[in-house]
Structure formats: C-alpha cells, structure tokens
Coordinates of C-alpha atoms in Angstrom, one line a residue:
Chain A
M1 CA 128.2 113.7 55.4
L2 CA 127.1 112.2 51.5
Y3 CA 124.5 114.8 50.1
I4 CA 122.6 113.0 47.4
I5 CA 121.1 115.9 45.5
G6 CA 118.5 115.6 42.8
L7 CA 118.7 118.6 40.2
G8 CA 115.1 118.4 38.5
L9 CA 114.8 117.6 35.3
G10 CA 115.2 120.9 33.0
D11 CA 118.8 122.6 33.2
E12 CA 121.2 124.2 35.7
K13 CA 118.0 126.5 37.4
D14 CA 116.0 123.6 38.6
I15 CA 118.2 122.8 41.6
T16 CA 116.9 124.1 44.9
L17 CA 118.3 126.7 47.1
R18 CA 118.7 123.4 49.8
G19 CA 120.7 121.7 47.5
L20 CA 122.4 124.7 46.4
E21 CA 123.7 125.4 49.9
A22 CA 124.4 121.9 50.3
I23 CA 126.7 121.7 47.2
K24 CA 128.4 125.0 48.4
K25 CA 129.4 123.1 51.8
C26 CA 131.1 120.2 50.1
S27 CA 134.6 119.6 49.5
R28 CA 133.8 117.4 46.3
V29 CA 131.2 117.0 43.8
Y30 CA 130.2 114.3 42.3
M31 CA 127.7 114.1 39.2
E32 CA 125.9 111.0 38.0
A33 CA 126.2 110.7 34.4
Y34 CA 124.8 107.7 33.0
T35 CA 121.2 108.3 33.5
S36 CA 120.3 111.5 31.5
L37 CA 123.3 113.2 30.4
L38 CA 122.3 114.3 27.0
S39 CA 119.0 115.6 28.5
F40 CA 120.4 118.1 30.9
G41 CA 122.6 119.3 27.9
L42 CA 125.9 117.8 29.5
T43 CA 128.3 118.5 26.7
S44 CA 131.3 120.1 27.8
D45 CA 129.7 123.4 27.6
G46 CA 126.6 122.4 29.8
L47 CA 129.0 121.1 33.0
S48 CA 130.7 124.4 33.2
T49 CA 127.3 126.3 33.1
L50 CA 126.4 123.9 36.1
E51 CA 130.2 124.4 37.4
K52 CA 129.8 128.1 37.2
V53 CA 125.8 128.4 38.8
Y54 CA 127.0 125.9 41.5
E55 CA 130.6 127.6 41.9
K56 CA 132.3 124.2 42.1
P57 CA 134.2 122.0 39.7
I58 CA 132.3 119.1 38.9
I59 CA 133.2 115.3 38.3
V60 CA 131.3 113.4 36.3
A61 CA 130.8 109.8 37.4
D62 CA 129.8 107.5 34.8
R63 CA 128.3 104.1 35.3
E64 CA 132.0 102.1 36.0
M65 CA 133.2 104.9 38.1
V66 CA 130.2 104.7 40.4
E67 CA 130.0 100.7 40.7
E68 CA 133.6 100.3 41.1
K69 CA 134.6 103.5 42.9
A70 CA 131.8 104.0 45.5
D71 CA 133.6 103.0 48.5
D72 CA 136.2 105.5 47.5
I73 CA 133.8 108.1 47.5
L74 CA 131.9 107.0 50.4
L75 CA 135.2 106.8 52.5
E76 CA 135.9 110.3 51.6
A77 CA 132.2 111.0 52.9
Q78 CA 133.6 109.7 56.4
V79 CA 135.8 112.5 56.8
S80 CA 134.3 115.4 54.6
D81 CA 131.3 116.7 53.2
M82 CA 130.7 115.2 49.8
A83 CA 127.7 115.8 47.4
F84 CA 126.6 113.0 44.4
L85 CA 124.3 114.9 42.2
V86 CA 121.3 113.1 40.4
V87 CA 119.3 114.3 37.3
G88 CA 115.7 113.9 38.7
D89 CA 115.2 113.2 42.1
P90 CA 117.3 110.8 43.8
F91 CA 114.7 108.3 44.1
G92 CA 112.8 108.9 41.1
A93 CA 112.9 106.8 38.1
T94 CA 116.4 105.5 38.4
T95 CA 117.1 104.6 42.2
H96 CA 120.2 105.5 44.2
S97 CA 119.1 102.8 46.9
D98 CA 122.4 101.2 46.3
L99 CA 124.9 103.8 47.1
V100 CA 122.5 104.9 50.1
V101 CA 123.0 101.0 51.5
R102 CA 126.4 101.1 51.0
A103 CA 126.9 104.2 52.7
K104 CA 124.7 103.6 55.8
K105 CA 126.8 100.3 56.2
L106 CA 130.0 102.2 56.2
G107 CA 128.6 104.6 58.7
V108 CA 128.3 107.7 56.7
E109 CA 125.4 110.0 57.3
V110 CA 123.3 110.5 54.1
K111 CA 120.9 113.8 53.1
V112 CA 118.8 113.7 50.4
V113 CA 117.7 116.7 48.9
H114 CA 114.9 116.1 46.6
N115 CA 113.2 117.5 43.5
A116 CA 111.2 116.6 40.3
S117 CA 111.4 113.4 38.4
V118 CA 109.6 112.4 36.0
M119 CA 107.6 110.0 38.2
N120 CA 105.8 113.1 39.1
A121 CA 106.1 115.7 36.5
I122 CA 104.4 113.4 34.2
G123 CA 101.4 114.9 35.7
V124 CA 101.8 117.7 33.8
C125 CA 99.9 116.2 30.9
G126 CA 96.3 116.6 33.3
L127 CA 96.5 112.5 33.7
Q128 CA 95.9 112.6 37.7
L129 CA 98.9 110.7 38.9
Y130 CA 96.8 109.0 41.4
R131 CA 95.1 106.9 38.5
Y132 CA 98.3 105.3 37.0
G133 CA 99.3 101.6 37.5
E134 CA 102.8 100.2 37.6
T135 CA 105.4 101.8 35.7
V136 CA 107.0 99.5 33.0
S137 CA 110.0 100.4 31.5
I138 CA 110.4 99.7 27.4
P139 CA 113.9 98.1 26.6
F140 CA 115.5 98.4 23.0
F141 CA 114.8 95.2 21.3
T142 CA 117.2 93.5 19.4
E143 CA 117.5 90.7 16.7
T144 CA 118.0 88.0 19.6
W145 CA 116.6 89.7 22.4
R146 CA 112.7 91.3 22.4
P147 CA 111.8 91.0 25.9
D148 CA 108.3 91.7 26.7
S149 CA 107.2 91.5 30.2
F150 CA 105.6 95.1 30.2
Y151 CA 102.8 93.5 27.9
E152 CA 101.5 91.7 30.8
K153 CA 101.9 94.7 33.5
I154 CA 100.1 97.5 30.7
K155 CA 97.2 94.3 30.2
R156 CA 97.0 94.5 34.3
N157 CA 96.7 98.4 34.3
R158 CA 94.5 98.7 31.7
S159 CA 92.2 96.2 32.8
L160 CA 91.5 98.3 36.1
G161 CA 91.2 101.6 34.0
L162 CA 94.6 102.4 35.0
H163 CA 97.1 104.9 32.9
T164 CA 100.3 103.0 32.2
L165 CA 103.6 105.4 32.3
C166 CA 106.3 103.8 30.0
L167 CA 110.1 104.9 30.3
L168 CA 111.8 104.4 27.6
D169 CA 115.3 102.8 27.4
I170 CA 118.4 104.9 27.5
R171 CA 121.8 103.4 26.7
V172 CA 124.7 105.4 27.5
K173 CA 128.5 104.3 27.7
E174 CA 127.8 100.9 26.7
P175 CA 130.7 98.9 26.1
S176 CA 130.3 97.4 22.5
L177 CA 129.4 93.5 22.5
E178 CA 132.5 93.3 20.0
S179 CA 135.0 95.2 22.0
L180 CA 133.9 93.1 25.4
C181 CA 135.1 89.8 23.4
R182 CA 138.2 91.6 22.6
G183 CA 139.0 92.6 26.0
K184 CA 139.1 96.3 25.6
K185 CA 136.0 98.4 26.3
V186 CA 134.7 100.9 23.4
Y187 CA 131.6 102.5 24.1
E188 CA 128.7 102.6 21.6
P189 CA 127.3 105.9 21.2
P190 CA 124.5 106.9 23.3
R191 CA 121.0 105.8 22.2
F192 CA 117.9 106.7 23.4
M193 CA 114.5 105.5 22.8
T194 CA 111.9 107.8 20.7
I195 CA 108.2 107.5 21.4
N196 CA 107.6 106.5 17.7
T197 CA 110.2 103.2 18.5
A198 CA 108.5 102.4 21.7
I199 CA 105.1 102.3 19.7
E200 CA 106.5 100.1 16.8
Q201 CA 107.8 98.0 19.7
L202 CA 104.1 97.9 21.6
L203 CA 102.3 97.4 18.7
E204 CA 104.6 94.5 17.5
V205 CA 104.1 92.9 21.0
E206 CA 100.4 93.1 20.7
Q207 CA 100.5 91.5 17.1
N208 CA 102.3 88.2 18.7
H209 CA 100.6 88.3 21.9
K210 CA 97.0 89.1 20.3
E211 CA 95.0 89.8 23.7
S212 CA 93.8 93.2 22.5
V213 CA 95.4 94.9 25.4
Y214 CA 95.8 98.1 23.1
N215 CA 95.6 98.5 19.5
E216 CA 96.6 101.3 17.1
D217 CA 93.7 103.3 18.0
T218 CA 94.4 103.4 21.9
T219 CA 94.8 107.0 23.1
C220 CA 98.7 107.8 24.2
V221 CA 100.0 110.8 25.5
G222 CA 103.7 111.2 24.0
L223 CA 106.3 113.7 26.3
A224 CA 109.5 114.8 25.5
R225 CA 111.9 116.7 27.6
V226 CA 109.1 117.0 30.7
G227 CA 110.2 120.0 32.6
C228 CA 112.6 121.5 30.0
E229 CA 111.9 124.8 28.5
D230 CA 110.9 123.4 24.9
Q231 CA 109.2 120.2 26.2
K232 CA 106.7 118.7 23.8
I233 CA 103.2 117.2 24.9
V234 CA 101.0 115.2 22.4
A235 CA 97.8 113.0 23.0
G236 CA 96.6 110.8 20.1
S237 CA 96.2 107.6 19.1
M238 CA 99.2 105.1 18.9
K239 CA 98.4 105.6 15.2
Q240 CA 98.8 109.2 15.0
L241 CA 101.8 109.3 17.5
L242 CA 103.8 107.1 15.3
T243 CA 104.2 110.1 12.7
Q244 CA 105.1 113.1 15.1
D245 CA 108.1 114.3 15.6
F246 CA 108.8 114.6 19.1
G247 CA 112.8 116.0 18.6
P248 CA 115.8 115.7 21.4
P249 CA 115.5 113.1 24.0
L250 CA 114.3 112.5 26.8
H251 CA 111.2 110.7 25.4
C252 CA 108.4 109.1 27.5
L253 CA 105.1 107.6 26.6
V254 CA 101.5 106.9 28.7
I255 CA 99.0 104.9 27.7
V256 CA 96.0 106.8 28.6
G257 CA 93.4 104.5 31.0
E258 CA 89.9 105.4 31.8
T259 CA 89.5 109.3 31.9
H260 CA 87.8 111.7 34.6
P261 CA 86.2 114.7 32.9
V262 CA 89.3 117.0 34.0
E263 CA 91.6 114.5 32.5
E264 CA 89.7 114.6 29.4
E265 CA 89.6 118.9 29.3
M266 CA 93.7 118.9 29.8
L267 CA 94.3 116.1 27.3
E268 CA 92.1 118.1 24.5
F269 CA 94.7 120.5 24.9
Y270 CA 97.3 118.5 23.7
T271 CA 95.6 117.0 20.9
V272 CA 97.3 116.1 17.6
D273 CA 95.3 118.9 16.4
N274 CA 95.7 121.6 19.0
S275 CA 99.3 120.3 19.9
S276 CA 100.9 123.3 17.5
K277 CA 99.0 125.8 19.3
Q278 CA 100.9 124.7 22.5
T279 CA 102.6 127.6 24.6
Chain B
M1 CA 101.4 135.0 31.8
L2 CA 100.5 132.5 34.8
Y3 CA 103.2 130.9 36.7
I4 CA 102.4 127.7 38.8
I5 CA 105.5 126.8 40.8
G6 CA 106.3 123.9 43.1
L7 CA 107.7 124.7 46.4
G8 CA 108.5 121.3 47.1
L9 CA 107.9 119.5 50.6
G10 CA 110.1 121.2 53.3
D11 CA 111.0 125.0 53.7
E12 CA 111.5 128.1 51.7
K13 CA 114.6 126.7 50.7
D14 CA 113.0 123.9 49.0
I15 CA 112.3 126.0 45.8
T16 CA 114.2 125.9 42.6
L17 CA 116.0 129.0 41.1
R18 CA 114.1 128.6 38.2
G19 CA 110.8 129.2 40.5
L20 CA 112.4 132.1 42.4
E21 CA 113.2 133.9 39.3
A22 CA 109.5 133.4 38.0
I23 CA 108.4 135.0 41.1
K24 CA 110.5 137.9 41.1
K25 CA 109.1 138.5 37.8
C26 CA 105.6 138.6 38.7
S27 CA 103.4 141.5 39.9
R28 CA 101.4 139.3 42.0
V29 CA 102.5 135.9 44.1
Y30 CA 99.2 133.8 45.4
M31 CA 99.8 130.7 47.4
E32 CA 97.4 128.1 47.8
A33 CA 97.0 127.4 51.3
Y34 CA 94.0 124.7 51.3
T35 CA 96.5 121.3 51.1
S36 CA 99.6 121.8 52.9
L37 CA 99.7 124.7 55.3
L38 CA 100.8 123.3 58.4
S39 CA 103.3 121.1 56.7
F40 CA 105.4 124.5 55.4
G41 CA 105.3 126.3 58.8
L42 CA 102.7 128.5 57.7
T43 CA 102.0 130.2 60.5
S44 CA 102.2 134.2 59.9
D45 CA 106.0 133.7 60.9
G46 CA 106.5 131.1 58.2
L47 CA 104.8 132.9 55.6
S48 CA 107.2 136.2 56.6
T49 CA 110.2 133.6 56.0
L50 CA 108.8 132.8 52.7
E51 CA 108.6 136.5 51.8
K52 CA 111.8 137.3 53.2
V53 CA 113.3 134.8 50.7
Y54 CA 111.2 135.0 47.7
E55 CA 111.3 139.2 48.3
K56 CA 107.7 139.5 47.3
P57 CA 104.6 139.7 49.3
I58 CA 102.5 136.8 49.4
I59 CA 98.7 136.5 49.4
V60 CA 97.4 133.5 50.9
A61 CA 94.3 131.8 48.6
D62 CA 92.4 129.5 50.6
R63 CA 90.1 126.9 49.0
E64 CA 87.2 129.4 48.9
M65 CA 89.4 132.3 47.2
V66 CA 90.7 129.7 44.5
E67 CA 87.5 128.5 43.7
E68 CA 85.6 131.8 43.8
K69 CA 87.9 133.9 42.3
A70 CA 90.5 132.0 40.1
D71 CA 88.6 134.0 37.2
D72 CA 89.7 137.4 38.5
I73 CA 93.3 136.2 39.3
L74 CA 93.0 134.9 35.4
L75 CA 92.1 138.2 34.1
E76 CA 94.9 139.7 36.0
A77 CA 97.3 136.9 34.3
Q78 CA 96.0 138.2 30.8
V79 CA 98.2 141.6 31.4
S80 CA 100.7 140.8 33.6
D81 CA 103.0 137.9 35.3
M82 CA 100.9 135.9 38.2
A83 CA 102.8 133.9 40.2
F84 CA 100.7 130.6 41.8
L85 CA 102.8 128.7 44.6
V86 CA 102.0 125.3 45.4
V87 CA 103.5 123.0 48.0
G88 CA 105.0 120.0 46.5
D89 CA 104.6 119.7 42.8
P90 CA 101.6 121.5 40.6
F91 CA 100.6 118.0 39.5
G92 CA 101.5 116.0 42.7
A93 CA 99.2 114.7 45.1
T94 CA 96.6 117.5 44.4
T95 CA 96.0 118.7 41.2
H96 CA 95.8 122.1 39.8
S97 CA 95.0 120.9 36.6
D98 CA 91.4 122.7 37.2
L99 CA 93.2 126.0 37.3
V100 CA 95.1 125.1 34.2
V101 CA 91.9 124.6 32.0
R102 CA 90.7 127.4 33.2
A103 CA 93.4 129.7 32.3
K104 CA 94.0 128.1 29.0
K105 CA 90.5 128.4 28.1
L106 CA 91.0 132.0 28.8
G107 CA 93.7 131.9 26.4
V108 CA 96.1 132.9 29.5
E109 CA 99.8 131.5 28.7
V110 CA 100.6 128.9 31.6
K111 CA 104.4 128.0 32.4
V112 CA 104.5 125.0 35.0
V113 CA 107.7 125.0 37.1
H114 CA 108.2 121.4 38.8
N115 CA 109.3 120.0 42.2
A116 CA 109.6 117.1 44.2
S117 CA 106.2 115.6 45.8
V118 CA 105.1 113.1 48.1
M119 CA 104.4 111.0 45.0
N120 CA 108.3 110.7 44.1
A121 CA 109.9 111.8 47.4
I122 CA 108.3 108.8 48.9
G123 CA 110.9 107.0 47.3
V124 CA 113.5 107.8 49.9
C125 CA 112.0 105.2 52.5
G126 CA 113.8 102.5 49.8
L127 CA 110.8 101.1 48.0
Q128 CA 111.1 101.7 44.1
L129 CA 109.0 103.7 42.8
Y130 CA 107.8 101.8 39.5
R131 CA 106.7 99.0 42.2
Y132 CA 104.0 100.8 43.3
G133 CA 100.1 100.4 42.4
E134 CA 97.3 103.1 42.3
T135 CA 97.6 105.1 45.2
V136 CA 94.7 105.2 47.5
S137 CA 93.3 108.3 49.6
I138 CA 92.1 107.1 53.4
P139 CA 89.2 109.7 54.3
F140 CA 88.5 110.8 58.2
F141 CA 85.7 108.4 58.9
T142 CA 82.6 110.1 60.9
E143 CA 80.0 108.0 62.5
T144 CA 77.8 108.1 59.5
W145 CA 80.3 108.5 56.4
R146 CA 82.9 105.7 56.4
P147 CA 84.0 105.1 52.6
D148 CA 86.0 102.1 52.2
S149 CA 86.5 102.1 48.6
F150 CA 90.8 102.0 49.2
Y151 CA 90.1 98.7 50.4
E152 CA 89.5 97.2 46.5
K153 CA 92.5 99.1 45.5
I154 CA 94.8 97.9 48.0
K155 CA 93.5 94.4 47.4
R156 CA 94.2 94.6 43.6
N157 CA 97.8 95.9 44.4
R158 CA 98.7 93.3 46.6
S159 CA 97.4 90.8 44.5
L160 CA 100.0 91.9 42.0
G161 CA 102.6 92.3 45.0
L162 CA 102.6 95.9 44.6
H163 CA 103.4 98.3 47.0
T164 CA 100.3 101.0 48.0
L165 CA 100.8 104.6 48.9
C166 CA 98.5 105.6 51.2
L167 CA 97.5 109.7 51.3
L168 CA 96.1 110.2 54.4
D169 CA 92.9 112.9 54.8
I170 CA 93.8 116.8 55.3
R171 CA 91.0 119.0 56.6
V172 CA 91.8 122.8 56.6
K173 CA 89.6 125.4 56.7
E174 CA 86.4 123.2 56.4
P175 CA 83.2 125.0 57.4
S176 CA 81.5 123.4 60.1
L177 CA 78.1 121.5 59.7
E178 CA 76.4 123.7 62.3
S179 CA 77.7 127.0 60.9
L180 CA 76.5 126.2 57.4
C181 CA 73.3 125.3 58.9
R182 CA 73.2 128.7 60.2
G183 CA 74.0 130.3 56.9
K184 CA 77.4 131.8 58.2
K185 CA 80.7 129.9 57.6
V186 CA 82.5 129.1 60.9
Y187 CA 85.7 127.2 60.3
E188 CA 86.7 123.8 62.1
P189 CA 90.3 123.6 63.3
P190 CA 92.5 122.0 60.9
R191 CA 92.7 118.2 61.2
F192 CA 95.7 116.0 59.5
M193 CA 95.0 112.1 59.7
T194 CA 97.9 110.4 61.5
I195 CA 99.7 107.1 60.5
N196 CA 98.2 105.5 64.0
T197 CA 94.5 106.7 62.7
A198 CA 95.0 105.6 59.2
I199 CA 96.1 101.8 60.5
E200 CA 93.1 101.6 63.1
Q201 CA 90.7 102.5 60.0
L202 CA 92.5 100.3 57.6
L203 CA 91.9 97.3 60.2
E204 CA 88.2 97.9 60.9
V205 CA 87.8 98.0 56.9
E206 CA 89.5 94.5 57.0
Q207 CA 87.5 93.2 60.0
N208 CA 84.2 94.1 58.3
H209 CA 85.3 93.0 55.0
K210 CA 86.9 89.5 55.9
E211 CA 88.9 89.3 52.6
S212 CA 92.5 88.7 54.1
V213 CA 93.9 91.4 52.2
Y214 CA 96.1 92.6 54.9
N215 CA 96.4 92.3 59.1
E216 CA 98.0 93.7 61.7
D217 CA 100.9 92.0 60.6
T218 CA 101.4 93.2 57.4
T219 CA 104.7 95.1 56.8
C220 CA 104.1 99.0 56.3
V221 CA 106.5 102.2 56.4
G222 CA 105.1 105.2 57.9
L223 CA 106.4 108.7 57.1
A224 CA 106.3 111.6 58.7
R225 CA 107.2 115.2 57.2
V226 CA 108.8 113.6 53.9
G227 CA 111.5 116.1 52.7
C228 CA 111.6 118.2 55.9
E229 CA 114.8 118.4 58.0
D230 CA 113.1 116.5 61.0
Q231 CA 111.2 113.7 58.8
K232 CA 110.4 110.4 60.6
I233 CA 110.6 107.1 58.6
V234 CA 109.4 103.9 60.4
A235 CA 109.2 100.6 59.1
G236 CA 107.0 97.6 60.8
S237 CA 103.9 95.8 60.9
M238 CA 100.5 97.4 61.4
K239 CA 100.4 96.4 65.2
Q240 CA 104.0 97.7 65.5
L241 CA 103.2 101.4 63.9
L242 CA 100.2 101.8 65.7
T243 CA 101.8 102.3 69.0
Q244 CA 104.9 104.7 67.3
D245 CA 104.5 108.7 67.8
F246 CA 105.4 109.9 64.5
G247 CA 104.7 113.7 65.7
P248 CA 103.4 116.5 63.4
P249 CA 101.8 116.1 60.0
L250 CA 101.9 115.4 57.2
H251 CA 101.8 111.7 57.5
C252 CA 101.5 108.9 54.8
L253 CA 101.6 105.1 54.9
V254 CA 102.9 102.7 52.6
I255 CA 101.7 99.3 52.5
V256 CA 104.7 96.9 51.6
G257 CA 104.3 94.4 48.4
E258 CA 106.7 92.1 47.5
T259 CA 110.1 93.3 48.0
H260 CA 113.2 92.8 46.3
P261 CA 116.4 92.6 47.9
V262 CA 117.6 96.1 47.9
E263 CA 114.2 97.0 49.1
E264 CA 114.7 94.9 52.0
E265 CA 118.3 96.5 53.0
M266 CA 116.8 99.8 52.5
L267 CA 113.5 99.0 55.0
E268 CA 115.9 97.2 56.9
F269 CA 117.6 101.1 58.4
Y270 CA 114.0 102.1 59.3
T271 CA 112.7 99.1 61.2
V272 CA 111.2 99.8 64.1
D273 CA 114.4 98.5 66.4
N274 CA 116.8 100.8 64.2
S275 CA 114.7 103.7 63.6
S276 CA 116.1 105.8 66.8
K277 CA 119.6 105.3 65.0
Q278 CA 118.0 107.0 62.1
T279 CA 120.0 109.9 61.2

C-alpha cells in the first residue's frame, strides 16, 4: 500500500490524525522536498521535529529521487506499507497524479490522506473560493525567457469579474546551467518569488500588451505563509503592495475581481492601513 | 479567542493535531451542523465519537443558532477560548466569513485552523485544480423555481476548455413552507442532491437553452463522499453516470473540460468500466 499524505501548510502540527496513524503503520516514510521545503522549516532541525512528532525516520526525496527512483519506491509498496509525505494536499497546487498513475499501473493500492492546500486556504482572505477563475502561475523572468501566458488568463478572469490566484515561482535544487554544461550537477540556491517581484513582472507584461487588463491601481491581496502561525495578509493596490515587506516565503497573490459586500468587509480588515492591527 | 477549526471531510480522524490542541484549550466547543451533518455521520452516535476523540462535549449549532446567537457566542469568546468546528475547511465551499467579520468587529481575536475541503480534495479524480473555472452550485428545482444561472457559467468555462466543479444542493433543517405559514417552524427531512438528479437537471436546462454547452455524451466525473473511506469516483458520459448508484451523500460532479495526457491517464482508472476495480 502507498499512502500519499498531505501535511498541510504550517508545521508538524498540521498533519491529521488519519495521516499520523498511517505513517505509524508504514515501514518507510518518504517526504517530497522539491516544492515547499522552506515553508515547512525543513532545515535539518525542522526535519527532526517532524520525525519526533511522527515517531519515524523520514527520507527526504528531492525532485531527482522522485523522478528517477519512483519505481523502486513503488516496488517496495507492493510488499509493505509506504508513506509519501507531501506539503499541502496531495492534489493541491502541485499534483502528484504522476506518482498515482505509476503506482496503479504496477498494481499498488493507493490511499490519499487529504489536507489543506493553498488552493483552499486562500479563502482566509475573505474572497469566496467559488468566485475564482482559472489559477495562474507566474514564473521568474530571465534575460531571455519572459513567458506571459498568464496575462491572457487573467484577462479572461477579469472580464468575468472573477478573482485570480497567482501562484509564484519556486526554484528548489535546480541544477545551474553552467554546471549542466560541464556535465556535473551543481545546484543553485533555492529561490522563491516575492509578491513584490510578481507585481513588477505583472506590470511589465501589462506595459507590453497594453490591453488594460489591470494597472497599478488594481486591488490585490498579498498572502505570505498562508496557514502558518505568522501568516501575513495585506490588501491594497498593486502600487501599495509593491512597497510592503511580506517577509519569508511562500508568497502568493490574488488579483481581486468584482466583490460582494461580505468580501469587501473581510478585505477591509486586511487593507494596507489596517493590516498592522492584524491578529 | 475564537478558533474556527476545519474538521476535514471524512470523520473524527481528519482533524489536525493543531486543531485538536486548540479544542483542548477551549472552554466551549460549538459545531456547525447546517452544511454537512450527514456526511460526517453525525447521528447522536457520531457526535459522541467526535466527543470521545476530542475529549470535550460538543454543542451542535444549527443554522438558526449560528444566525441568531452568534453574538452571544462571540461575547463569550471575548473572555475565554471558544472553538467553532466546521466540516471541511473554514473557508471552503461554505464560507464562514460572516462569523469572522462579526468577531473582528467585536474585537475578538480569530484563529483559523485549515483542513481539506471539497474545493481541493476534488483533485483526487486527477483533473488538475488550476484547470478549473468558476465553481457552480446546482439547486434543487421545484415546480415553480428552476434557476439556471449555472448554465451561463458552465458555458464560459467550457469555451475556455476549463473543468467545472458543480456543488450539489444540501437542504438541512429547512422549515417547511406549510409550517412557516402556520407561524410555527416544523422542519423538513434533510435532502442531498444526487449526481443523478444533478445530471437530469443539467440536461433539462440544456434542452431549454439549446446552446450546445454540453449534452448527454459530455464526459463528467461523479464523486461521492470525497475524502471518506468509502468514497466513490466514476468517470463517464452524463448518460452513463445517470444510471450509476453513487450511494449515500455528499455527492458532487465535475464537468470535464479539455484534458492533458496525465489527466486522461488518471480518469482512465475511474471510467465506468474500470470503476468496479477501484481500491
């Protein structure tokens, strides 16, 4: 049996009783590390906190390991119970469908233990989840690569009055281009896009396209570390949010569409001027 | 302090350690009963299972109580720790923004403990969450009230190739019209819309509008009891799903948009012919 267990968004306390029970049955516990390592405080210390609460050693599986050794993990799961831990929900922002498909093809039974993910926890800012359109991802721009397909999607959402959740780029354990050329992998330090960078890129793309999809006066909500004890939520114009310091990752951004009165009341608590009073 | 605590989707084991810890600190524990009572097995027995795991008595707060007595609950929360338990996530399909707004206005500190909700757990069927458009609600049709605003929304989603999550009507503790006329509330038995009824209504609306938004050959995924031990997921055409028995509530339905290869592989496991082999 392969258990794919969501850990939620905050720390070791966000696992469910069901998830914890499953871990305790498993002969081996892997944890995916390639999406949200930092948000979970997974320094070597962070990991031992998890191990203490879960009462099991955890094998950190980075992107390479999951991609290259998945079949080994799954072969083990044919004969004993294995756990694969995932930050957030197993089918949240980063989907683990591929692992499930491989498992099922090998005849391995799969059980999923759900948890919160940014895709629903985002509701905390007060904008109703059913009023969101398609979610977009904003990748880090480089000198030569400035993809902007999100612009068209935001345009559609806004034309329908819908909110847009923007997931911001995460780069963990990316081999550096230079090292790839030399044939030996050396990894770049992890990078997490800030709300500020996201807004700069969004405004640059609007400048290029000039379709008035949004501008620096468009209301947005910046959310940092959603679901963590020290989460920070600020609502304001793009211009206002550009100068806010949201602190450590992970960040995400909502471009606000048409709002209902209850949504407006909630946003009011998070506006730039009120956000210092947040509890 | 008011803790609003998501219980997740299955049973008493789906609470998080963080949620459980909060409950144990609280002097009084309320549980909202007006959305998803049945799915949580909250017979008088179900409740005592929760009370046993949570080690606290639970006061079931129905819709009337929450609407009429919220301020009493909040006044208590000004002086001691109170918990308000919510099936799913506090800001999932049913939002509790209103309670938060009232609390903040009274100066009551609010802490939210997130959990899985149908809005992210739906990912289990293999369709990627970021490929969903606006979520729609399908209400029970009556002789005189057959609202179909969902049709326009589904049309937009489909024109963009997006999937549509259809949340199906829940009627719990609704005063009967007859009893309201007599001035004394008598409640109708709870009703939960099945996937079959939803598809019948959808096809009726298509018949009326004739805009070819979907038809009985359109691929859908029916999901019953998502996140529970006995969840059932079947993919097939509307016509095929019409004759499936999905069993007890809660049900929901996804109208499938354009699919990517990994999505197709996942759906394959759930097609009508394969679904009997489901684990």
